[in-house]
PDB file of C-alpha atoms in Angstrom:
ATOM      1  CA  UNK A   1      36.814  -6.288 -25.112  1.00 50.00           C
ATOM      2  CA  UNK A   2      40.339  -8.074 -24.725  1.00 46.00           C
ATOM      3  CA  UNK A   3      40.468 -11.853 -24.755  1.00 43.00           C
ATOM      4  CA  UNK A   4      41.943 -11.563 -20.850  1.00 44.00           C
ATOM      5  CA  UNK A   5      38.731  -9.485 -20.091  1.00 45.00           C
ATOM      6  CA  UNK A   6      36.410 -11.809 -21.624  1.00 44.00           C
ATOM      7  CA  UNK A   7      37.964 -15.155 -19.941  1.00 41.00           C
ATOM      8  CA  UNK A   8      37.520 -13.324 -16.579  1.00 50.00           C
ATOM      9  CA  UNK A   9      34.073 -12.083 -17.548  1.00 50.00           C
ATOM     10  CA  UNK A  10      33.211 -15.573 -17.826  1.00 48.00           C
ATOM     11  CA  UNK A  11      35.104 -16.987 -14.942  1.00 48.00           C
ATOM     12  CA  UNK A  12      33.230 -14.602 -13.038  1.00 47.00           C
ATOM     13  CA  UNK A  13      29.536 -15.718 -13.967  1.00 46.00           C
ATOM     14  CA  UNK A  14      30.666 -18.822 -13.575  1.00 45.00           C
ATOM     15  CA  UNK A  15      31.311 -19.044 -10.261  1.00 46.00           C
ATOM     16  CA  UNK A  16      28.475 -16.401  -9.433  1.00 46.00           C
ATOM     17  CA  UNK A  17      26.070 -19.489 -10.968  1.00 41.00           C
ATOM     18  CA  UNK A  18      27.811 -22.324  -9.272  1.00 39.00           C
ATOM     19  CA  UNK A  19      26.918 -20.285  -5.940  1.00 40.00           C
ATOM     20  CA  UNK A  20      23.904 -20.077  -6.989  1.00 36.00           C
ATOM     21  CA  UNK A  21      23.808 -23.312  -7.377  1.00 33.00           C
ATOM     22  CA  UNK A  22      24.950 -24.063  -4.037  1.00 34.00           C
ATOM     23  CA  UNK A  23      22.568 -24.852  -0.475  1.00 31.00           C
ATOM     24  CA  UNK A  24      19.388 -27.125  -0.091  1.00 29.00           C
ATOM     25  CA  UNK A  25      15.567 -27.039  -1.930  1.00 29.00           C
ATOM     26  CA  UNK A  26      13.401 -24.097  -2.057  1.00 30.00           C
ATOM     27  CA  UNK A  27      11.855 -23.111   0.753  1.00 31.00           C
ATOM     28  CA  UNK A  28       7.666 -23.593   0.741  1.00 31.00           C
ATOM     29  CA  UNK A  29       5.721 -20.339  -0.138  1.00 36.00           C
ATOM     30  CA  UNK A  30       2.609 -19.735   2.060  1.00 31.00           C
ATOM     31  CA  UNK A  31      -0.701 -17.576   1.316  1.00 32.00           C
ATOM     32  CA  UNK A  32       1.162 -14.074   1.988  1.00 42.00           C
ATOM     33  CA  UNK A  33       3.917 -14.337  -0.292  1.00 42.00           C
ATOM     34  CA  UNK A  34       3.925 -12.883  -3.618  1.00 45.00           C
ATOM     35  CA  UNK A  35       4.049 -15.180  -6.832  1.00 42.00           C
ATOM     36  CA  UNK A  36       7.477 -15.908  -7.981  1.00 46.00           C
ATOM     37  CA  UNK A  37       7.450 -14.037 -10.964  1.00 51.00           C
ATOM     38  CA  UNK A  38       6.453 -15.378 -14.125  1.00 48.00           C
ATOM     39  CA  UNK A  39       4.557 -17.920 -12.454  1.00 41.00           C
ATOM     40  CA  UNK A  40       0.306 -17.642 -12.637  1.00 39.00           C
ATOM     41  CA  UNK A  41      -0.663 -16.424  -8.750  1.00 36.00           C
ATOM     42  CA  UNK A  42      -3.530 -18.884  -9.251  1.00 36.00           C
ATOM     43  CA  UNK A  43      -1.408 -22.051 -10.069  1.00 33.00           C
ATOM     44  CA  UNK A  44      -1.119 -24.102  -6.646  1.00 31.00           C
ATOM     45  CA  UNK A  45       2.239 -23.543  -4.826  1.00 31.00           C
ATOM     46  CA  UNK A  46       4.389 -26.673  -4.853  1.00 30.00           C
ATOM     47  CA  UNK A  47       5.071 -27.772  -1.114  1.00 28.00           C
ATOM     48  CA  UNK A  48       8.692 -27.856  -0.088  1.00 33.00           C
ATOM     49  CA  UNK A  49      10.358 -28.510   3.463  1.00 35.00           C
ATOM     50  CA  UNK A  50       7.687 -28.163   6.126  1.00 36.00           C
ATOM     51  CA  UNK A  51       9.622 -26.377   8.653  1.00 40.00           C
ATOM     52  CA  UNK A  52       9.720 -23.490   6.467  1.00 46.00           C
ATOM     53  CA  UNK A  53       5.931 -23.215   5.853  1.00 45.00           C
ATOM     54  CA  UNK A  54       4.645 -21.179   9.477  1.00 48.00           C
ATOM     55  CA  UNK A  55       7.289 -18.550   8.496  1.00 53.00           C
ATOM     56  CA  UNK A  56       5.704 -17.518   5.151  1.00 61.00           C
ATOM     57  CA  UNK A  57       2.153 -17.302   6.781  1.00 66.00           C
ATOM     58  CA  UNK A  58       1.711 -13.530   8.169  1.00 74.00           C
ATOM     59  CA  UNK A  59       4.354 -12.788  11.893  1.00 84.00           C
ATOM     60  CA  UNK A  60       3.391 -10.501  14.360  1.00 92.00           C
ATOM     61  CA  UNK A  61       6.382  -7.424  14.519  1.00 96.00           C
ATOM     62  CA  UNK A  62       5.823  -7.233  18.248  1.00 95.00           C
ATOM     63  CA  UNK A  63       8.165  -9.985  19.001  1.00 95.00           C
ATOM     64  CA  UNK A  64      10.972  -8.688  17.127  1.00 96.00           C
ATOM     65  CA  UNK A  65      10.924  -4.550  17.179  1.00 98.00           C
ATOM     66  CA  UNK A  66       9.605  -1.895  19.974  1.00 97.00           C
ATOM     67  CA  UNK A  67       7.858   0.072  17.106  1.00 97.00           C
ATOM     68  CA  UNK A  68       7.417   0.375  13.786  1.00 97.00           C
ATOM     69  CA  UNK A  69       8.731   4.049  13.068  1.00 95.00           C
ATOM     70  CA  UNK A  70       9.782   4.234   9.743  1.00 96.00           C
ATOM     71  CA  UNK A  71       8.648   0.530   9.238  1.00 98.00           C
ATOM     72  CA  UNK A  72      10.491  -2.889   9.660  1.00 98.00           C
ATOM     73  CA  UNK A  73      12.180  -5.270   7.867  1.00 98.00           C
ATOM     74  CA  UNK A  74      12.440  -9.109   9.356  1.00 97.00           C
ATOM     75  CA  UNK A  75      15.106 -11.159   7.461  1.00 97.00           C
ATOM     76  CA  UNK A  76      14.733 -14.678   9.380  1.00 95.00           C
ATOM     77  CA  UNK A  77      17.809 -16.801   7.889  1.00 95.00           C
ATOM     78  CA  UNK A  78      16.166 -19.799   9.336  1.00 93.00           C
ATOM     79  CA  UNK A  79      13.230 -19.795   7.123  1.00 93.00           C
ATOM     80  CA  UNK A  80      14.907 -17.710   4.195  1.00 94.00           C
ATOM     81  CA  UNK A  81      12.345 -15.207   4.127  1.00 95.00           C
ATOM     82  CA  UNK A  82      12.178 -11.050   4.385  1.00 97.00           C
ATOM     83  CA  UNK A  83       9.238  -9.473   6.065  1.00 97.00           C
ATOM     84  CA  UNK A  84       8.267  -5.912   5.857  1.00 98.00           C
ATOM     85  CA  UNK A  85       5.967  -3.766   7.939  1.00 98.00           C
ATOM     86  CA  UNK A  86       5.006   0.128   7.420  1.00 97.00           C
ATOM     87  CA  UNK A  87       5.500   2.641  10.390  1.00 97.00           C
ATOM     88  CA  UNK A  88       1.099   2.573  10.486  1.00 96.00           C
ATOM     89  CA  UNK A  89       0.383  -1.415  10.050  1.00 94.00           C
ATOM     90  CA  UNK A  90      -1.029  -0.974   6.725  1.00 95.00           C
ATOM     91  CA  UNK A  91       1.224  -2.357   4.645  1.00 96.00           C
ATOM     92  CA  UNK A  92       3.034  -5.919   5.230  1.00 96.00           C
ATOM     93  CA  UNK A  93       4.595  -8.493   3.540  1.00 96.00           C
ATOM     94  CA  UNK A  94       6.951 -11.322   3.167  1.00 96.00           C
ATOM     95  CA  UNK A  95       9.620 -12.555   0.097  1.00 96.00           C
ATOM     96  CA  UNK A  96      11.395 -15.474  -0.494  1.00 96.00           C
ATOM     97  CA  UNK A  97      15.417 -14.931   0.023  1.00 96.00           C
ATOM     98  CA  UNK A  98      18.444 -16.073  -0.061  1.00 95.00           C
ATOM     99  CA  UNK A  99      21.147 -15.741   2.411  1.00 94.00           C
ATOM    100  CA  UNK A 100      24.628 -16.134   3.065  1.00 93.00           C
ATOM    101  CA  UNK A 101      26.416 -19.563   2.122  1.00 91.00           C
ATOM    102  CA  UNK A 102      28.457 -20.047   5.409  1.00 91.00           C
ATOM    103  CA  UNK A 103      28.387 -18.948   9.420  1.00 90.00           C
ATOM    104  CA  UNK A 104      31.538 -16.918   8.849  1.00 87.00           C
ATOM    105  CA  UNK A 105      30.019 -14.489   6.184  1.00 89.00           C
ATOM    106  CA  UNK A 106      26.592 -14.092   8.347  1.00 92.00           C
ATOM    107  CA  UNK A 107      25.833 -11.114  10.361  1.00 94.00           C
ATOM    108  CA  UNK A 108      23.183 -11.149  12.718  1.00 97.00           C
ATOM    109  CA  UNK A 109      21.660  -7.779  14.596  1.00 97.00           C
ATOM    110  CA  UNK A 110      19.827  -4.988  14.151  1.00 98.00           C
ATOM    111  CA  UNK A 111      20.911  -2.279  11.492  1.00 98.00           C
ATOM    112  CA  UNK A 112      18.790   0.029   9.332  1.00 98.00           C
ATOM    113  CA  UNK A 113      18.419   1.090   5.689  1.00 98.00           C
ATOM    114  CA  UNK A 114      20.855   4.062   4.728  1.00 98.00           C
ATOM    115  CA  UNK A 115      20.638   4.190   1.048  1.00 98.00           C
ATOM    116  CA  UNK A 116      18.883   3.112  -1.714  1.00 98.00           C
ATOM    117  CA  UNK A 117      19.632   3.020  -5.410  1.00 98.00           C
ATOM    118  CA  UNK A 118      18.043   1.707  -8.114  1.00 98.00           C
ATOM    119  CA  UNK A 119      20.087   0.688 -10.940  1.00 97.00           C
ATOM    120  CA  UNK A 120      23.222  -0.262  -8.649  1.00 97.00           C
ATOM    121  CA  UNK A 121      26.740  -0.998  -9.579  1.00 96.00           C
ATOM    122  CA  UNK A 122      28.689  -3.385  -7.905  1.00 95.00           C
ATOM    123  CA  UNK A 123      32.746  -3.982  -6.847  1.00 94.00           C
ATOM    124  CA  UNK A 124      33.860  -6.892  -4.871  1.00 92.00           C
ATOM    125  CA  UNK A 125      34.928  -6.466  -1.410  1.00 91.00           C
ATOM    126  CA  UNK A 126      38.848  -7.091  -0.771  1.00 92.00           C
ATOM    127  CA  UNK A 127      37.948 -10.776   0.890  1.00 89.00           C
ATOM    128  CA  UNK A 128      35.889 -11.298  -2.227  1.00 90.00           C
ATOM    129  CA  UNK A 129      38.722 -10.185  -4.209  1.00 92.00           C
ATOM    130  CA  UNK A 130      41.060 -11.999  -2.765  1.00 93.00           C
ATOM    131  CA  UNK A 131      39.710 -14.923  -2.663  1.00 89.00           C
ATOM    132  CA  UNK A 132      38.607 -14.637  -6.295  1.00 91.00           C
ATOM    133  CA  UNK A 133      41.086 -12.374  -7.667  1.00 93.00           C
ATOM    134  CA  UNK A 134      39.373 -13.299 -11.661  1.00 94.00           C
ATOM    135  CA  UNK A 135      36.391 -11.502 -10.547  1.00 92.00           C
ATOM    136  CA  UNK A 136      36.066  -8.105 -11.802  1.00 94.00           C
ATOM    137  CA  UNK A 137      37.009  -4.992 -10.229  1.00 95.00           C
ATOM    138  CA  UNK A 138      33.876  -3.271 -10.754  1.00 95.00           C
ATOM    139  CA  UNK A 139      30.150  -4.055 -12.567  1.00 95.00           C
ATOM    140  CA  UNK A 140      27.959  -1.569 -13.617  1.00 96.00           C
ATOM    141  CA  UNK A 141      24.250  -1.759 -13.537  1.00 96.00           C
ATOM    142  CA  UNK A 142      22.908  -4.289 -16.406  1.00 94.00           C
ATOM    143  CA  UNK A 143      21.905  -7.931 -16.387  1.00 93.00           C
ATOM    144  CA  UNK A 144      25.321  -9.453 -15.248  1.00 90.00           C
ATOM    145  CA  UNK A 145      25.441  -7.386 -12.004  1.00 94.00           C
ATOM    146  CA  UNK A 146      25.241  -9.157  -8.592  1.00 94.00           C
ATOM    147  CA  UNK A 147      22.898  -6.760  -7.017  1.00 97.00           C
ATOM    148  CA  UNK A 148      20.379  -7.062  -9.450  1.00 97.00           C
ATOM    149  CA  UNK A 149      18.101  -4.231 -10.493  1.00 98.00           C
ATOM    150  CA  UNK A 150      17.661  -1.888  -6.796  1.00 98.00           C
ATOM    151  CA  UNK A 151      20.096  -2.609  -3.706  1.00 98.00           C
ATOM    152  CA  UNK A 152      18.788  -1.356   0.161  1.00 98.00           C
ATOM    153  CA  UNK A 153      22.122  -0.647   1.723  1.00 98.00           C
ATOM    154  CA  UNK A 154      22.682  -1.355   5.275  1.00 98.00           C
ATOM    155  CA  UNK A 155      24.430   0.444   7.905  1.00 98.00           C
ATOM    156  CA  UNK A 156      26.655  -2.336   8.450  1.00 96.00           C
ATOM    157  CA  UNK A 157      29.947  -2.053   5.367  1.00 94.00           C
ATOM    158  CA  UNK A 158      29.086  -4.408   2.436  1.00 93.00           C
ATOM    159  CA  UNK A 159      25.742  -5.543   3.373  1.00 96.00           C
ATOM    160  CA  UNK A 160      22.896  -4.959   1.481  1.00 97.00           C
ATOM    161  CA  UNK A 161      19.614  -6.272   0.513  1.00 98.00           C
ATOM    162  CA  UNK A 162      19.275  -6.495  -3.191  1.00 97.00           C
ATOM    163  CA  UNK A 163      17.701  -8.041  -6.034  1.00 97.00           C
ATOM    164  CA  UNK A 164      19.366 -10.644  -8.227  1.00 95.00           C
ATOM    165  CA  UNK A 165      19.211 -11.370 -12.098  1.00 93.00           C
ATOM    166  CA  UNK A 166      19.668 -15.126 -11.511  1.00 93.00           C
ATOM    167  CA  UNK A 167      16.663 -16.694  -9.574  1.00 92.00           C
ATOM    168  CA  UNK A 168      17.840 -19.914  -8.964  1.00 92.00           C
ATOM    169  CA  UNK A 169      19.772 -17.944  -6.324  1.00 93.00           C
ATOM    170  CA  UNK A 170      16.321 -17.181  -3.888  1.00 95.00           C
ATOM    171  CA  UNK A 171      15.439 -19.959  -0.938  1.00 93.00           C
ATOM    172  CA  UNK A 172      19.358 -21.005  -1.724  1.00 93.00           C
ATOM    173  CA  UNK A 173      22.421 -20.209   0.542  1.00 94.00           C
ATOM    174  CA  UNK A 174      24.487 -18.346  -2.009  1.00 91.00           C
ATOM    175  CA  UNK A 175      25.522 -14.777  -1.084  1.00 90.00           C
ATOM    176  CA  UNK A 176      28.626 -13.274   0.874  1.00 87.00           C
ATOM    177  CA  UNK A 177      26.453 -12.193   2.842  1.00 90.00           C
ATOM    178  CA  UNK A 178      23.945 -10.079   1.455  1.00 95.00           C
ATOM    179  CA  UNK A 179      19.695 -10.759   1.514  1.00 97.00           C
ATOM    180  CA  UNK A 180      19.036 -11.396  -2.130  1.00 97.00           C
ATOM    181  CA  UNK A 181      15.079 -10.941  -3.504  1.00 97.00           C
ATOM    182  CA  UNK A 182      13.701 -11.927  -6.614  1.00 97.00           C
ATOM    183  CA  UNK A 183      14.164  -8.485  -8.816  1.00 97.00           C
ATOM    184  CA  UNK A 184      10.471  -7.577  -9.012  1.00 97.00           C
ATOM    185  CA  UNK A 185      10.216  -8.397  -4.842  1.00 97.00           C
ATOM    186  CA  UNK A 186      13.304  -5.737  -4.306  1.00 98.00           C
ATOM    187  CA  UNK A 187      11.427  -3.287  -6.354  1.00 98.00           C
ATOM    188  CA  UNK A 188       8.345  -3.676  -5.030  1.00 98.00           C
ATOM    189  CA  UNK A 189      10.509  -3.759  -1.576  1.00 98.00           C
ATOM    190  CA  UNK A 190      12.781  -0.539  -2.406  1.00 98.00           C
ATOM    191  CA  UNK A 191       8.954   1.156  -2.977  1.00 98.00           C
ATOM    192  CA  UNK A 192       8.273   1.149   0.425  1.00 98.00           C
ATOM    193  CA  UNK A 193      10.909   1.053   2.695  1.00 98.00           C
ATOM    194  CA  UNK A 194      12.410   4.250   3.661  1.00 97.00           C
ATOM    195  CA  UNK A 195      15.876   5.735   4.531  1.00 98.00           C
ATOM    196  CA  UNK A 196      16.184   4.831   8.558  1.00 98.00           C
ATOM    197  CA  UNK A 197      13.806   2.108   8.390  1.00 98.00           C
ATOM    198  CA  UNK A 198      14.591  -0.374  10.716  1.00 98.00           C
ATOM    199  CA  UNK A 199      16.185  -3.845  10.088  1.00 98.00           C
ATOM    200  CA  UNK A 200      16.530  -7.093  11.821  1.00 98.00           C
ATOM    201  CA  UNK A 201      18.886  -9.986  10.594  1.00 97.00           C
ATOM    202  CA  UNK A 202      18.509 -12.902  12.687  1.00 96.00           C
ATOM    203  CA  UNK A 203      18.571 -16.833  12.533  1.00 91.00           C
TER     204      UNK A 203
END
C-alpha cells in the first residue's frame, strides 16, 4: 500500500469515528430489545433519556402499515429504534439504531427492501465524495467497511439499513443517512426480512 493510500485510509476512519462520535447519549433499552452484544442479557439495563423508554417496549403495526404482507419494518428516528414484524404476527422485534446526523440527509416515507447482501462493499456517494474527497473510492467487505457485516437496501438510491463495525455509532446521530444496527441485530434482521418487505422511515 502507497504512503498516499495509507494517509487517506486513515483520514477516512478518522472522520468515520469522529461521526460516530457525534449526537447525544444512548437511548434507554426496554424489555423487548435484544442485549447489546457482548453484554450479559441478565445484567440490568442502564436507564438513559426517558422519552426514549415507551418506544423500546413492544408497538402495535396497526398504526403505521395496512398489513403486514411480507412483514414490516418501523424505523422511528425520534426514539432511534427499528422494529420488525413478520407477514403472520409471529415474529417481532425492536433494535437500537442510529440515524442520520442532520435534517438535510433524512428521508422520511415509506419504501421497501430490494436487496440484501451479506458481506457488502461500500463506495461513497458523489455528495459524500465531494465533500470528503480523502475518503476512498470504494471498500470492500472486511472490518473497516461502513456497512458493516449485511446491508438491507432500500428502494430509495443510497439508503440502506446496515450493520456497523463501530458500535459507538448505535442510539448516536452519525450516518448520511442510512439506519445503522449493531452487526449481530442486522444479521439477525437480514434473517427475516424479505425482498418487498415493507418499510417505514419516519420521525
Amino acid at each position: 500500500m502507497s504512503t498516499a493510500s495509507k494517509i487517506d485510509r486513515r483520514a477516512f476512519l478518522g472522520a468515520a469515528a469522529a461521526l460516530g462520535a457525534a449526537g447525544l447519549a444512548l437511548p434507554a433499552l426496554g424489555q423487548q430489545i435484544p442485549a447489546a452484544p457482548g453484554t450479559d442479557p441478565a445484567a440490568p439495563v442502564t436507564t438513559g433519556p426517558q422519552h426514549n423508554i415507551s418506544s423500546f417496549r413492544m408497538q402495535d403495526w396497526r398504526p403505521h402499515f395496512e398489513n403486514l404482507a411480507n412483514g414490516a419494518i418501523l424505523c422511528d428516528l425520534t426514539s432511534r429504534a427499528v422494529h420488525f414484524w413478520s407477514a403472520d404476527e409471529s415474529t417481532y422485534r425492536v433494535y437500537p439504531s442510529s440515524i442520520p446526523v442532520s435534517a438535510d440527509l433524512t428521508r422520511t416515507g415509506r419504501t421497501e427492501i430490494i436487496k440484501k447482501v451479506e458481506g457488502p462493499s461500500w463506495a461513497p456517494t458523489p455528495q459524500m465524495k465531494e465533500s470528503n474527497p480523502s475518503w476512498p473510492d470504494f471498500v470492500p467487505p472486511g472490518p473497516d467497511n461502513p456497512l458493516g457485516t449485511h446491508a438491507l437496501w432500500l428502494s430509495w438510491q443510497y439508503y440502506r439499513i446496515h450493520g456497523t463495525h463501530d458500535t459507538r455509532k448505535i442510539g448516536r446521530k452519525s450516518s448520511n443517512g442510512c439506519i445503522g444496527l449493531y452487526n449481530e441485530h442486522i444479521a439477525e434482521l437480514f434473517g427475516l426480512a424479505k425482498i418487498g418487505t415493507q418499510v417505514l422511515v419516519m420521525t
